[in-house]
mmCIF file of C-alpha atoms in Angstrom:
data_model
loop_
_atom_site.group_PDB
_atom_site.id
_atom_site.type_symbol
_atom_site.label_atom_id
_atom_site.label_comp_id
_atom_site.label_asym_id
_atom_site.label_seq_id
_atom_site.Cartn_x
_atom_site.Cartn_y
_atom_site.Cartn_z
ATOM 1 C CA MET A 1 0.000 0.000 0.000
ATOM 2 C CA LYS A 2 1.227 3.495 -0.851
ATOM 3 C CA THR A 3 1.999 5.970 1.849
ATOM 4 C CA ALA A 4 0.210 9.306 2.001
ATOM 5 C CA GLU A 5 3.400 11.005 0.767
ATOM 6 C CA GLU A 6 3.667 8.635 -2.229
ATOM 7 C CA THR A 7 0.010 9.172 -3.115
ATOM 8 C CA LEU A 8 0.384 12.939 -2.842
ATOM 9 C CA ALA A 9 3.538 12.899 -5.022
ATOM 10 C CA GLU A 10 1.703 10.827 -7.645
ATOM 11 C CA LEU A 11 -1.248 13.238 -7.685
ATOM 12 C CA VAL A 12 1.071 16.236 -8.045
ATOM 13 C CA ASP A 13 2.905 14.500 -10.918
ATOM 14 C CA ARG A 14 -0.361 13.643 -12.695
ATOM 15 C CA GLU A 15 -1.629 17.211 -12.387
ATOM 16 C CA GLU A 16 1.589 18.719 -13.732
ATOM 17 C CA ILE A 17 1.609 16.263 -16.645
ATOM 18 C CA ARG A 18 -2.096 16.903 -17.369
ATOM 19 C CA ASP A 19 -1.272 20.611 -17.475
ATOM 20 C CA LEU A 20 1.370 20.207 -20.229
ATOM 21 C CA PRO A 21 -1.062 19.698 -23.166
ATOM 22 C CA MET A 22 -3.200 22.582 -21.886
ATOM 23 C CA ARG A 23 -0.202 24.906 -21.643
ATOM 24 C CA TYR A 24 0.910 23.736 -25.099
ATOM 25 C CA CYS A 25 -2.452 24.801 -26.595
ATOM 26 C CA ASP A 26 -2.366 28.090 -24.731
ATOM 27 C CA CYS A 27 1.075 28.851 -26.207
ATOM 28 C CA VAL A 28 -0.145 27.921 -29.710
ATOM 29 C CA TRP A 29 -3.159 30.240 -29.352
ATOM 30 C CA ARG A 30 -0.903 33.099 -28.263
ATOM 31 C CA GLY A 31 1.804 32.358 -30.862
ATOM 32 C CA ASP A 32 4.362 31.871 -28.061
ATOM 33 C CA VAL A 33 6.951 29.726 -29.849
ATOM 34 C CA ALA A 34 9.530 30.018 -27.051
ATOM 35 C CA GLY A 35 6.861 28.931 -24.560
ATOM 36 C CA ILE A 36 5.986 25.882 -26.673
ATOM 37 C CA VAL A 37 9.620 24.816 -27.003
ATOM 38 C CA ASP A 38 10.190 25.321 -23.270
ATOM 39 C CA LEU A 39 7.593 22.596 -22.613
ATOM 40 C CA PHE A 40 9.967 20.064 -24.253
ATOM 41 C CA SER A 41 13.110 18.517 -22.803
ATOM 42 C CA ALA A 42 16.407 19.657 -24.392
ATOM 43 C CA ASP A 43 16.397 16.670 -26.762
ATOM 44 C CA GLY A 44 12.605 16.588 -27.109
ATOM 45 C CA SER A 45 10.971 15.732 -30.421
ATOM 46 C CA PHE A 46 7.765 16.508 -32.257
ATOM 47 C CA THR A 47 6.507 14.207 -34.999
ATOM 48 C CA VAL A 48 3.581 15.034 -37.281
ATOM 49 C CA ILE A 49 1.952 12.176 -39.157
ATOM 50 C CA THR A 50 -0.667 13.100 -41.756
ATOM 51 C CA PRO A 51 -2.280 10.893 -44.398
ATOM 52 C CA ASN A 52 0.248 12.294 -46.935
ATOM 53 C CA SER A 53 3.446 12.870 -44.969
ATOM 54 C CA GLU A 54 5.503 12.498 -41.832
ATOM 55 C CA SER A 55 7.932 15.006 -40.323
ATOM 56 C CA VAL A 56 10.202 14.668 -37.289
ATOM 57 C CA ASN A 57 11.819 17.606 -35.475
ATOM 58 C CA LYS A 58 14.213 16.837 -32.627
ATOM 59 C CA GLY A 59 15.996 19.234 -30.274
ATOM 60 C CA ARG A 60 15.350 22.857 -29.370
ATOM 61 C CA GLU A 61 16.773 24.364 -32.590
ATOM 62 C CA ALA A 62 14.611 22.163 -34.829
ATOM 63 C CA LEU A 63 11.532 22.753 -32.657
ATOM 64 C CA LEU A 64 12.017 26.531 -32.719
ATOM 65 C CA LYS A 65 12.302 26.445 -36.504
ATOM 66 C CA LYS A 66 9.296 24.131 -36.948
ATOM 67 C CA TYR A 67 6.924 26.080 -34.698
ATOM 68 C CA THR A 68 8.072 29.470 -36.014
ATOM 69 C CA GLU A 69 7.410 28.397 -39.617
ATOM 70 C CA ASP A 70 4.108 26.700 -38.848
ATOM 71 C CA LEU A 71 2.697 29.551 -36.781
ATOM 72 C CA ARG A 72 3.771 32.058 -39.434
ATOM 73 C CA ARG A 73 1.681 30.347 -42.127
ATOM 74 C CA LEU A 74 -1.139 28.843 -40.028
ATOM 75 C CA THR A 75 -3.362 30.255 -37.300
ATOM 76 C CA PRO A 76 -4.437 27.096 -35.495
ATOM 77 C CA ARG A 77 -6.691 27.187 -32.474
ATOM 78 C CA PRO A 78 -6.409 23.743 -30.877
ATOM 79 C CA TYR A 79 -8.962 22.327 -28.460
ATOM 80 C CA ILE A 80 -7.473 19.491 -26.387
ATOM 81 C CA HIS A 81 -9.592 16.960 -24.535
ATOM 82 C CA ASN A 82 -9.609 13.466 -23.018
ATOM 83 C CA VAL A 83 -6.127 13.585 -21.487
ATOM 84 C CA VAL A 84 -5.051 10.116 -20.319
ATOM 85 C CA ILE A 85 -1.852 9.666 -18.282
ATOM 86 C CA GLU A 86 0.044 6.533 -17.341
ATOM 87 C CA LEU A 87 2.787 7.093 -14.801
ATOM 88 C CA GLY A 88 5.923 5.032 -15.228
ATOM 89 C CA TYR A 89 9.079 4.731 -13.168
ATOM 90 C CA TYR A 90 12.219 6.798 -12.801
ATOM 91 C CA GLY A 91 10.681 10.117 -13.853
ATOM 92 C CA ARG A 92 8.961 8.773 -16.977
ATOM 93 C CA ALA A 93 5.315 8.700 -18.046
ATOM 94 C CA THR A 94 3.209 8.348 -21.192
ATOM 95 C CA GLY A 95 -0.102 9.799 -22.231
ATOM 96 C CA ARG A 96 -2.466 10.632 -25.014
ATOM 97 C CA CYS A 97 -4.996 13.311 -25.747
ATOM 98 C CA TYR A 98 -7.265 14.292 -28.594
ATOM 99 C CA VAL A 99 -7.417 17.545 -30.506
ATOM 100 C CA GLU A 100 -9.778 19.455 -32.751
ATOM 101 C CA LEU A 101 -8.240 22.260 -34.801
ATOM 102 C CA ARG A 102 -9.883 25.464 -35.949
ATOM 103 C CA ASP A 103 -8.352 28.207 -38.084
ATOM 104 C CA ALA A 104 -8.483 31.755 -36.671
ATOM 105 C CA GLY A 105 -7.450 33.141 -40.072
ATOM 106 C CA HIS A 106 -10.568 31.685 -41.710
ATOM 107 C CA ASN A 107 -13.479 32.475 -39.406
ATOM 108 C CA MET A 108 -12.602 29.647 -36.968
ATOM 109 C CA GLU A 109 -13.371 27.000 -39.577
ATOM 110 C CA TRP A 110 -12.626 23.438 -38.536
ATOM 111 C CA PHE A 111 -9.575 22.150 -40.404
ATOM 112 C CA GLY A 112 -8.408 19.078 -38.588
ATOM 113 C CA THR A 113 -8.607 16.502 -35.871
ATOM 114 C CA GLY A 114 -6.315 13.878 -34.482
ATOM 115 C CA HIS A 115 -4.530 12.707 -31.390
ATOM 116 C CA TYR A 116 -1.225 13.090 -29.593
ATOM 117 C CA LEU A 117 0.796 10.252 -28.111
ATOM 118 C CA ASP A 118 3.161 11.771 -25.587
ATOM 119 C CA GLU A 119 6.179 10.638 -23.645
ATOM 120 C CA TYR A 120 6.990 12.724 -20.577
ATOM 121 C CA VAL A 121 10.199 13.042 -18.604
ATOM 122 C CA LYS A 122 10.839 14.734 -15.287
ATOM 123 C CA VAL A 123 13.618 17.305 -15.687
ATOM 124 C CA GLY A 124 14.660 18.564 -12.265
ATOM 125 C CA GLU A 125 11.396 19.239 -10.456
ATOM 126 C CA HIS A 126 9.232 19.697 -13.589
ATOM 127 C CA TRP A 127 7.689 17.456 -16.213
ATOM 128 C CA LYS A 128 8.427 18.070 -19.905
ATOM 129 C CA PHE A 129 7.510 16.477 -23.208
ATOM 130 C CA ALA A 130 10.213 13.988 -24.188
ATOM 131 C CA SER A 131 8.294 13.442 -27.429
ATOM 132 C CA ARG A 132 4.954 14.269 -29.012
ATOM 133 C CA TYR A 133 3.514 12.285 -31.894
ATOM 134 C CA PHE A 134 0.606 14.039 -33.572
ATOM 135 C CA THR A 135 -1.407 11.735 -35.818
ATOM 136 C CA ALA A 136 -3.867 13.613 -37.983
ATOM 137 C CA VAL A 137 -7.115 11.852 -38.707
ATOM 138 C CA ARG A 138 -7.941 14.818 -40.922
ATOM 139 C CA PHE A 139 -5.713 17.807 -41.577
ATOM 140 C CA ASP A 140 -6.435 20.467 -44.206
ATOM 141 C CA THR A 141 -3.476 22.859 -44.323
ATOM 142 C CA ALA A 142 -4.814 24.864 -47.279
ATOM 143 C CA PRO A 143 -7.777 27.151 -46.566
ATOM 144 C CA ALA A 144 -10.974 26.505 -48.455
ATOM 145 C CA LYS A 145 -11.094 28.422 -51.718
ATOM 146 C CA ALA A 146 -13.591 31.238 -51.872
ATOM 147 C CA ALA A 147 -14.876 30.035 -55.246
ATOM 148 C CA ALA A 148 -15.760 26.674 -53.750
ATOM 149 C CA ARG A 149 -17.915 28.229 -51.082
ATOM 150 C CA PRO A 150 -21.594 28.659 -51.857
ATOM 151 C CA THR A 151 -22.591 32.230 -52.445
ATOM 152 C CA PRO A 152 -26.006 33.587 -51.503
ATOM 153 C CA ALA A 153 -28.441 34.020 -54.376
ATOM 154 C CA ARG A 154 -28.937 37.566 -55.597
ATOM 155 C CA LYS A 155 -32.138 39.304 -54.690
ATOM 156 C CA ALA A 156 -34.744 39.339 -57.409
ATOM 157 C CA ALA A 157 -35.389 42.776 -58.908
ATOM 158 C CA ALA A 158 -39.037 42.778 -57.915
ATOM 159 C CA LYS A 159 -40.558 40.465 -55.392
ATOM 160 C CA PRO A 160 -44.219 39.702 -55.837
ATOM 161 C CA LYS A 161 -46.250 41.200 -53.051
ATOM 162 C CA ALA A 162 -48.078 38.840 -50.790
ATOM 163 C CA ALA A 163 -51.830 38.862 -51.269
ATOM 164 C CA LYS A 164 -53.817 40.174 -48.354
ATOM 165 C CA VAL A 165 -55.921 37.537 -46.757
ATOM 166 C CA LYS A 166 -59.076 38.360 -44.862
ATOM 167 C CA VAL A 167 -59.175 36.591 -41.533
ATOM 168 C CA VAL A 168 -62.596 35.468 -40.462
ATOM 169 C CA ALA A 169 -63.181 34.918 -36.771
ATOM 170 C CA ARG A 170 -64.786 31.650 -35.854
ATOM 171 C CA LYS A 171 -66.993 30.987 -32.925
ATOM 172 C CA LYS A 172 -65.565 28.602 -30.432
ATOM 173 C CA ALA A 173 -67.550 25.403 -30.484
ATOM 174 C CA ALA A 174 -69.075 24.223 -27.238
ATOM 175 C CA PRO A 175 -67.375 21.151 -25.814
ATOM 176 C CA VAL A 176 -69.042 17.866 -26.627
ATOM 177 C CA ARG A 177 -70.405 16.060 -23.610
ATOM 178 C CA ARG A 178 -70.124 12.347 -23.561
ATOM 179 C CA LYS A 179 -72.777 10.175 -22.110
ATOM 180 C CA SER A 180 -71.741 8.167 -19.121
ATOM 181 C CA ARG A 181 -72.466 4.487 -19.214
#
């Protein structure tokens, strides 16, 4: 049986790990590239797997470059949910969470969904991402073309006027009484 101190330490670890994906999304929303990279360990990696490609970026320099480029051309607004954490031993843990992506540059249109598989490592007193694997179930990096969007029909030059209808009041019928048997 775990001691109270062990249980408390485990709860604190879980909460700090659960906070990492939330802080990650907050940094993405604010365009805080340095903040994103600071959530990773020094040799941390980020892998993106889409139906058409796979890219791996490892280490702070590569992560800074990747996030700077991506946030310059995209305006993602991620919504993270269903964070699952499995604590390991010796300052290691794994987890997964799910994401829906909207694009702030295109009226918050939905442009993707997928999930992250994460490996966490405790660096000093704090947890960091050792690796993040984003698998896109759907990921549209190009905005929808304006021509492909339906346009509202033009107003007709002259609308026919509605005919006036005379409303005739009706008398309320008396309720029908049923015979009792």
